[in-house]
Coordinates of N, CA and C in Angstrom, one line a residue:
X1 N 132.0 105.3 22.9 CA 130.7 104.8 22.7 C 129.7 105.5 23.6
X2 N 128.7 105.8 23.0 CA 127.8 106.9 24.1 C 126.4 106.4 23.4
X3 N 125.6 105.9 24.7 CA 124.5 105.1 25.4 C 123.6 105.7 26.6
X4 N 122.9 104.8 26.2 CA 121.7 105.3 27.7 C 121.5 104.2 28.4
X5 N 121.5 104.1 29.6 CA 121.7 102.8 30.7 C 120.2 103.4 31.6
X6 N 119.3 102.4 31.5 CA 118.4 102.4 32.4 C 118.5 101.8 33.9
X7 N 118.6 102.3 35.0 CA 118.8 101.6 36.3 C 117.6 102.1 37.1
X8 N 116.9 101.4 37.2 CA 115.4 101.4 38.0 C 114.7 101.6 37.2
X9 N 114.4 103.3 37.3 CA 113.1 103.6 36.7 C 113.8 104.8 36.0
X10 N 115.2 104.9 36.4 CA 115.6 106.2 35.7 C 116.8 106.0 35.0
X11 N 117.1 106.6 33.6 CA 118.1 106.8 32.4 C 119.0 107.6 32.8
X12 N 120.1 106.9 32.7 CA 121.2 108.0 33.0 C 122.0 107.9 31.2
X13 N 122.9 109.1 30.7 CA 123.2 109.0 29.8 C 124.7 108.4 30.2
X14 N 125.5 107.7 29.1 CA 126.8 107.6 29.5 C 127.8 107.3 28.4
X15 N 128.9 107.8 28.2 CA 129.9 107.8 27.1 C 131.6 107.2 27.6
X16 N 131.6 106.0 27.3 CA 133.0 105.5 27.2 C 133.8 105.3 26.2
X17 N 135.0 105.3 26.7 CA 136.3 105.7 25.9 C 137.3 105.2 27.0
X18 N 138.1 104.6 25.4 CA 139.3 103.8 26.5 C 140.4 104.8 26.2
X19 N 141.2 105.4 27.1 CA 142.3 105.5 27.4 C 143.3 105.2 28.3
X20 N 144.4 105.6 27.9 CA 145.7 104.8 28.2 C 145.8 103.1 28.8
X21 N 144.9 102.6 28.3 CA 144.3 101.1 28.5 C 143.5 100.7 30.2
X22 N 143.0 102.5 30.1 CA 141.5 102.3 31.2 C 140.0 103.0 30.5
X23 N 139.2 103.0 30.8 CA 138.0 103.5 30.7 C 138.0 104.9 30.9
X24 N 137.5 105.9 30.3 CA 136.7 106.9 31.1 C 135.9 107.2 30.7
X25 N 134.9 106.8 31.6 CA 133.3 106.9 31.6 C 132.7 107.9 32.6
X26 N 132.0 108.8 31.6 CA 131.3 109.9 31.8 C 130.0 109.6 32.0
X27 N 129.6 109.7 33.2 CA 128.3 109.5 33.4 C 127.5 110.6 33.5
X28 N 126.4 110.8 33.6 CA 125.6 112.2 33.6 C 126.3 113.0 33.8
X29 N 127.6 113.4 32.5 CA 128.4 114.6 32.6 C 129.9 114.5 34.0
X30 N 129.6 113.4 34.4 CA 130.7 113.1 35.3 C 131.8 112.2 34.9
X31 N 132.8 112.5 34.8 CA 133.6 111.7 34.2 C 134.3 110.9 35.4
X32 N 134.6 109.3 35.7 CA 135.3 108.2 36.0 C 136.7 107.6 35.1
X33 N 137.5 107.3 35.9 CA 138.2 106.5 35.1 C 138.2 104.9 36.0
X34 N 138.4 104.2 35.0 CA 137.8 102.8 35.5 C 139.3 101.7 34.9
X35 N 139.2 101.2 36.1 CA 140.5 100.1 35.1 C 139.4 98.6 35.3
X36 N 139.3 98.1 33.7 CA 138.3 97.0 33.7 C 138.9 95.8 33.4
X37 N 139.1 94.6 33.6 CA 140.0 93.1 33.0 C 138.2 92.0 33.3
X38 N 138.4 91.5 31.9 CA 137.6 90.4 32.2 C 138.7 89.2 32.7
X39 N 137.6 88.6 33.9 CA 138.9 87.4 34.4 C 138.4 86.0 34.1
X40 N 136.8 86.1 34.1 CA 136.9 84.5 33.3 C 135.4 84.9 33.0
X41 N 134.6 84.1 32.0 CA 133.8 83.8 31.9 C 132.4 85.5 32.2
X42 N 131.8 85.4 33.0 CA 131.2 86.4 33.4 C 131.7 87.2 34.7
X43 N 132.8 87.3 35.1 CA 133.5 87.6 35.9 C 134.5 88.7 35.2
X44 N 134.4 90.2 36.5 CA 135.3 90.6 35.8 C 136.1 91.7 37.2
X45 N 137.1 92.2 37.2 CA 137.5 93.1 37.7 C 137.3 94.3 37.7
X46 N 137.4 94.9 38.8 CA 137.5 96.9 38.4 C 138.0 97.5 39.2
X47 N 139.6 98.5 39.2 CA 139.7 99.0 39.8 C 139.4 100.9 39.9
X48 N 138.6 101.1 41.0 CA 137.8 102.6 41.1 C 138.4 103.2 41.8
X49 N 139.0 104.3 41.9 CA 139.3 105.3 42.8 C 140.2 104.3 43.8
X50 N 140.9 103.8 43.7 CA 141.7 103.0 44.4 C 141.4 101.8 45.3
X51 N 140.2 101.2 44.9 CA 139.6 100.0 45.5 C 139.1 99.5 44.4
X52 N 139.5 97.6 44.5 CA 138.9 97.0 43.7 C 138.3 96.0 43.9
X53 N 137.2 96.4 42.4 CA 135.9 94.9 43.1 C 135.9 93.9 42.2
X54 N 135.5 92.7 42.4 CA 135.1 91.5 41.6 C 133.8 91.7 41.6
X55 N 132.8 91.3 40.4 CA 131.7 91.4 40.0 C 131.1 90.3 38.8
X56 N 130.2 90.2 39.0 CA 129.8 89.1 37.8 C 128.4 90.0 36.9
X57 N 128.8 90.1 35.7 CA 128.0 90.5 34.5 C 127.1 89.6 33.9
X58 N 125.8 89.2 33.9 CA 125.4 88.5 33.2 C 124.5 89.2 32.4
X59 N 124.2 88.8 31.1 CA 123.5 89.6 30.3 C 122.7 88.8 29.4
X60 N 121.0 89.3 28.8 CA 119.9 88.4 28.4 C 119.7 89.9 27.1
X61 N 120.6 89.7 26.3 CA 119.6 91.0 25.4 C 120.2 92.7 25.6
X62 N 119.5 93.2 25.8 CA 119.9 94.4 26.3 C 119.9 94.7 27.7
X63 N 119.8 93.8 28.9 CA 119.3 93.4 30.3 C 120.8 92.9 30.6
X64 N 121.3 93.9 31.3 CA 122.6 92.8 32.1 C 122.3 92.8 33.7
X65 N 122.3 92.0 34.4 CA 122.5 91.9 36.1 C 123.8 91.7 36.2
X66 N 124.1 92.6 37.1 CA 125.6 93.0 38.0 C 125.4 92.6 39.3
X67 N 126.2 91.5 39.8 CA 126.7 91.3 41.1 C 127.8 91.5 41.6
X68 N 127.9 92.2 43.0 CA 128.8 92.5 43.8 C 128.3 92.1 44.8
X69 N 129.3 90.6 45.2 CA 129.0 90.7 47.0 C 127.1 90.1 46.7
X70 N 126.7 90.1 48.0 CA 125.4 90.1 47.9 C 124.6 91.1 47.6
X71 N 124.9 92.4 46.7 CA 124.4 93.1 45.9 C 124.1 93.0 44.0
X72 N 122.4 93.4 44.2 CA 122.7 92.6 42.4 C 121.6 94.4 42.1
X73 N 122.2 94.4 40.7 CA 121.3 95.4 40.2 C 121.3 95.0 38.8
X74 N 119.6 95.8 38.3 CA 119.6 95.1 36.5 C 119.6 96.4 35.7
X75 N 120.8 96.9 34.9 CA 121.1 97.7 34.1 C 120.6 97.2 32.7
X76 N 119.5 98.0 32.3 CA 118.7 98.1 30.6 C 119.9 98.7 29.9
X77 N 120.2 98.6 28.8 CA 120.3 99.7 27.4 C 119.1 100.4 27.1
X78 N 119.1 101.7 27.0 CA 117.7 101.9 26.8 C 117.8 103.3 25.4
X79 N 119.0 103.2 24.8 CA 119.1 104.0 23.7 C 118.5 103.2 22.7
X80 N 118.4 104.5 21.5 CA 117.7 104.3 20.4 C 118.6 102.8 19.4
X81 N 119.6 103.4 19.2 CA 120.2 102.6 18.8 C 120.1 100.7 19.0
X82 N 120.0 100.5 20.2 CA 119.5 99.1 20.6 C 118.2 98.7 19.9
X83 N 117.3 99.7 20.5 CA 115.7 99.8 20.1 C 115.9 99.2 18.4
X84 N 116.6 99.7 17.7 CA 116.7 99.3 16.4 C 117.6 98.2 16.1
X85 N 118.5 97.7 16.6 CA 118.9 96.5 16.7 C 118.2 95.7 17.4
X86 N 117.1 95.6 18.1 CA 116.6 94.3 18.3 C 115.3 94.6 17.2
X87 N 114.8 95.2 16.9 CA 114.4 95.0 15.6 C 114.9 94.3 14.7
X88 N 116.0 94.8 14.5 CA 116.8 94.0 13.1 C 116.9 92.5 13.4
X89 N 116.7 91.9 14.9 CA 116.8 90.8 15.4 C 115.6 90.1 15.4
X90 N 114.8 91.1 15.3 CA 113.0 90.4 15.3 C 113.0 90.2 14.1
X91 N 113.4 90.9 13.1 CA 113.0 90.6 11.7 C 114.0 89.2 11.5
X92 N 114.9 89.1 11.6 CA 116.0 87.7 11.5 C 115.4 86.7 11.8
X93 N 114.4 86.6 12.5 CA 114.1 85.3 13.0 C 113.8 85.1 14.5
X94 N 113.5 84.0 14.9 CA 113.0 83.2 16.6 C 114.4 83.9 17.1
X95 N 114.1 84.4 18.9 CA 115.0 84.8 19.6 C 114.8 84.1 20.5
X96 N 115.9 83.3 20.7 CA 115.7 82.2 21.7 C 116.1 83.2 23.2
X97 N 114.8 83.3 24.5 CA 115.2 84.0 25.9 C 115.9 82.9 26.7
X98 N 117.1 83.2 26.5 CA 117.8 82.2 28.2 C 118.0 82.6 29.1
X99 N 118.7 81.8 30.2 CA 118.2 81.9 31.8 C 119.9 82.5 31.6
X100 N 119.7 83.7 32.4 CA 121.3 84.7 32.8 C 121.5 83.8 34.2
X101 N 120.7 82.4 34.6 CA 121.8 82.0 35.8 C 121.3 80.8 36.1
X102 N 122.3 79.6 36.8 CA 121.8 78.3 36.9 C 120.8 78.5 37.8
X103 N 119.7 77.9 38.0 CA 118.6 77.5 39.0 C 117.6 76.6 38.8
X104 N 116.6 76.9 39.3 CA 115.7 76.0 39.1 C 114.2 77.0 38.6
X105 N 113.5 75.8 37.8 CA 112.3 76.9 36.9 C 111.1 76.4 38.2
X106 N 110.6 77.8 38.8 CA 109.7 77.9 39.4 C 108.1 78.0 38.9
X107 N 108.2 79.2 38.1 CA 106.8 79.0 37.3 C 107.2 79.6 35.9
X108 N 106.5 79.0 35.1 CA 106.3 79.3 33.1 C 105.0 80.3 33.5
X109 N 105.3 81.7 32.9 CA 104.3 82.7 32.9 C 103.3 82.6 31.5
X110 N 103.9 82.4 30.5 CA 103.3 81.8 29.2 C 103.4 81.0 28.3
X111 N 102.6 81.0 27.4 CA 102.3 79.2 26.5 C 103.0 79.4 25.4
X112 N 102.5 78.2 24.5 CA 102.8 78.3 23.2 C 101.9 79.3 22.7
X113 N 102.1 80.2 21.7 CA 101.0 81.3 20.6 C 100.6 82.4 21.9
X114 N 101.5 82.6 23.0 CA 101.1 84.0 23.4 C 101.3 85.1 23.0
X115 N 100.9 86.2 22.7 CA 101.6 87.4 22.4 C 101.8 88.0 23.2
X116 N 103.1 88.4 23.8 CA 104.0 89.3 24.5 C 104.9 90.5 24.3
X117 N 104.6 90.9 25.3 CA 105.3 92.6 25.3 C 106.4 92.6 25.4
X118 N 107.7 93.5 25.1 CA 108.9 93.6 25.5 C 108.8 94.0 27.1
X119 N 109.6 93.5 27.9 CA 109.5 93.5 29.2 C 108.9 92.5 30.0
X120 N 107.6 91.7 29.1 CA 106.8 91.1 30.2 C 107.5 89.9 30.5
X121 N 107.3 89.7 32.0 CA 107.5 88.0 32.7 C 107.2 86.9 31.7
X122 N 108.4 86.2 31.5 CA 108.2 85.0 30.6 C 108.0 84.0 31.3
X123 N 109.6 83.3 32.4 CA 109.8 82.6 33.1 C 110.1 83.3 34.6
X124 N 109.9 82.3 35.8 CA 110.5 82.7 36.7 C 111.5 81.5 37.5
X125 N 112.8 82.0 37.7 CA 113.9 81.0 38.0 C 114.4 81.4 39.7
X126 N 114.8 80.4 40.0 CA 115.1 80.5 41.1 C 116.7 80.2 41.6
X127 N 117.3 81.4 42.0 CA 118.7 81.2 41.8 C 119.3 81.7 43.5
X128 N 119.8 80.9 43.7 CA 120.5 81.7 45.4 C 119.5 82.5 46.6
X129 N 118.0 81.5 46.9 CA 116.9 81.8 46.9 C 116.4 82.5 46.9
X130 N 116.5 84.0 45.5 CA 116.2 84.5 45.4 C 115.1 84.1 43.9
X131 N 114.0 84.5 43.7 CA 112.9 84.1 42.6 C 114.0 85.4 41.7
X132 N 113.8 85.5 40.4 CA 114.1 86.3 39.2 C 113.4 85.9 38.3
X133 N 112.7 86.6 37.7 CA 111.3 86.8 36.4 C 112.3 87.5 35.1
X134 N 112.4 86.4 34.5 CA 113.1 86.0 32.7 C 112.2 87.5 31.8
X135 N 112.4 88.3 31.4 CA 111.4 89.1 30.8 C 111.6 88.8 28.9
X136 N 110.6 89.3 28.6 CA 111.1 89.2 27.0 C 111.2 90.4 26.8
X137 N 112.6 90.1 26.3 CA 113.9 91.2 25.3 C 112.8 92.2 24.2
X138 N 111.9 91.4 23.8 CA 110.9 92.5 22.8 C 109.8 91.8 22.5
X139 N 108.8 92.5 21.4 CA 107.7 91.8 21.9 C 107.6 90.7 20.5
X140 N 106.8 90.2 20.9 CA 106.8 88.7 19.7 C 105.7 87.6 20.2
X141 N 105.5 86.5 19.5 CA 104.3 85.8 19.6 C 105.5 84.3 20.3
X142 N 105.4 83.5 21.4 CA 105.8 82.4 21.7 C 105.8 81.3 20.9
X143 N 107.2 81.1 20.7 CA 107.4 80.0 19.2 C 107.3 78.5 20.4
X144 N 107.8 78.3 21.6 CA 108.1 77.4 22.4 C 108.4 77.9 23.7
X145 N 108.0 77.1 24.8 CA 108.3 77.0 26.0 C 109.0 75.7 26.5
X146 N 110.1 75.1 26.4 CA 111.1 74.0 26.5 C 111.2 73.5 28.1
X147 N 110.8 74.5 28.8 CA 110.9 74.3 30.6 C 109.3 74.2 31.3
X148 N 109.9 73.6 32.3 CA 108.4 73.5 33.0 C 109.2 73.2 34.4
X149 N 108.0 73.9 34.9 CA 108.0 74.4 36.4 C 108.8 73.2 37.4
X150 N 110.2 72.9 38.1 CA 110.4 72.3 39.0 C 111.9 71.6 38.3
X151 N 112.0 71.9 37.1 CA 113.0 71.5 36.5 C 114.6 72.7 36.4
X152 N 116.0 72.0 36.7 CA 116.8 73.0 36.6 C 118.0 73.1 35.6
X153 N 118.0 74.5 35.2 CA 118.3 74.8 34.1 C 120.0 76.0 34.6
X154 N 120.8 75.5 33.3 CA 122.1 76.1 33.4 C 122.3 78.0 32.8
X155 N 123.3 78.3 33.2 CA 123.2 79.1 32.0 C 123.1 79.3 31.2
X156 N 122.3 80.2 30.1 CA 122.6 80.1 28.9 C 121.5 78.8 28.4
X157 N 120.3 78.4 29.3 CA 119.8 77.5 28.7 C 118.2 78.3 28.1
X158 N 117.9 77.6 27.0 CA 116.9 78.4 26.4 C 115.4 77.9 27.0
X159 N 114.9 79.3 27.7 CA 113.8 78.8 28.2 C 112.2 79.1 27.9
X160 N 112.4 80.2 26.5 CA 111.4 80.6 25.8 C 112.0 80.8 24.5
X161 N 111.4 80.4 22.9 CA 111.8 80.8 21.7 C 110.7 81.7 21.4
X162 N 110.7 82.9 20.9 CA 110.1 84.1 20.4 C 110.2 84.4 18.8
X163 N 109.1 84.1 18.1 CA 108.9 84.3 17.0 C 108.6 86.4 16.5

């Protein structure tokens, strides 16, 4: 499978393939072999070059946050291919944006009938006191906002619907 992973501000290209029941993942022309196990839920294993980490994957769209430890980073999909699959999703119907983690809703960035960009701040949650800004997955007009500020929400709870 060969993709584009946005981490920061910059696209790295990357191509995975499983063999002998591990990964090898070619990153900007570099090839890794990775041994991956999901172990529960958003939790998953990896062992790299002979050390292995536990990490938790949460994912909103084409947006996953990766934690390790008290390290968190947010990896985009940023190939074409997605670009046209969330199309195909905008035309289907309301995308309901949920929260990638339990916390609490600090502030609602917009209303009902706003029109929004893909990327912009929808909600902002507050999880392991750190603030995290909910973005929308693509752009679309606000079908509903279900949360309000001071109220706490699980994973997986819907805290904007996007027409």
């Amino acid at each position: 499978m060969k993709f584009a992973l946005k981490l920061g501000e910059k696209v790295h290209d990357a191509i995975v393939t499983r063999v002998d029941g591990r990964y090898a993942v070619v990153l900007d022309g570099t090839e890794h072999l990775v041994d991956a196990r999901k172990l529960e839920a958003d939790f998953y294993s990896f062992l790299y070059e002979g050390k292995s980490y536990e990490v938790a994957v949460e994912s909103s769209g084409a947006r996953y946050v990766v934690r390790h430890g008290a390290s968190e980073q947010v990896v985009e999909l940023a190939d074409d291919a997605r670009s046209g699959r969330d199309e195909i999703h905008r035309r289907a119907g309301p995308t309901d944006v949920a929260s990638i983690m339990p916390g609490k809703v600090v502030r609602v960035l917009v209303g009902e009938g706003d029109e929004v960009r893909k990327g912009q701040g929808l909600v902002v949650v507050e999880a392991m006191k750190m603030e995290n800004e909910i973005e929308a997955p693509r752009a679309g007009r606000v079908r509903a906002v279900p949360v309000t500020p001071g109220i706490t929400v699980e994973s997986g709870a819907t805290l904007v619907v996007l027409d």
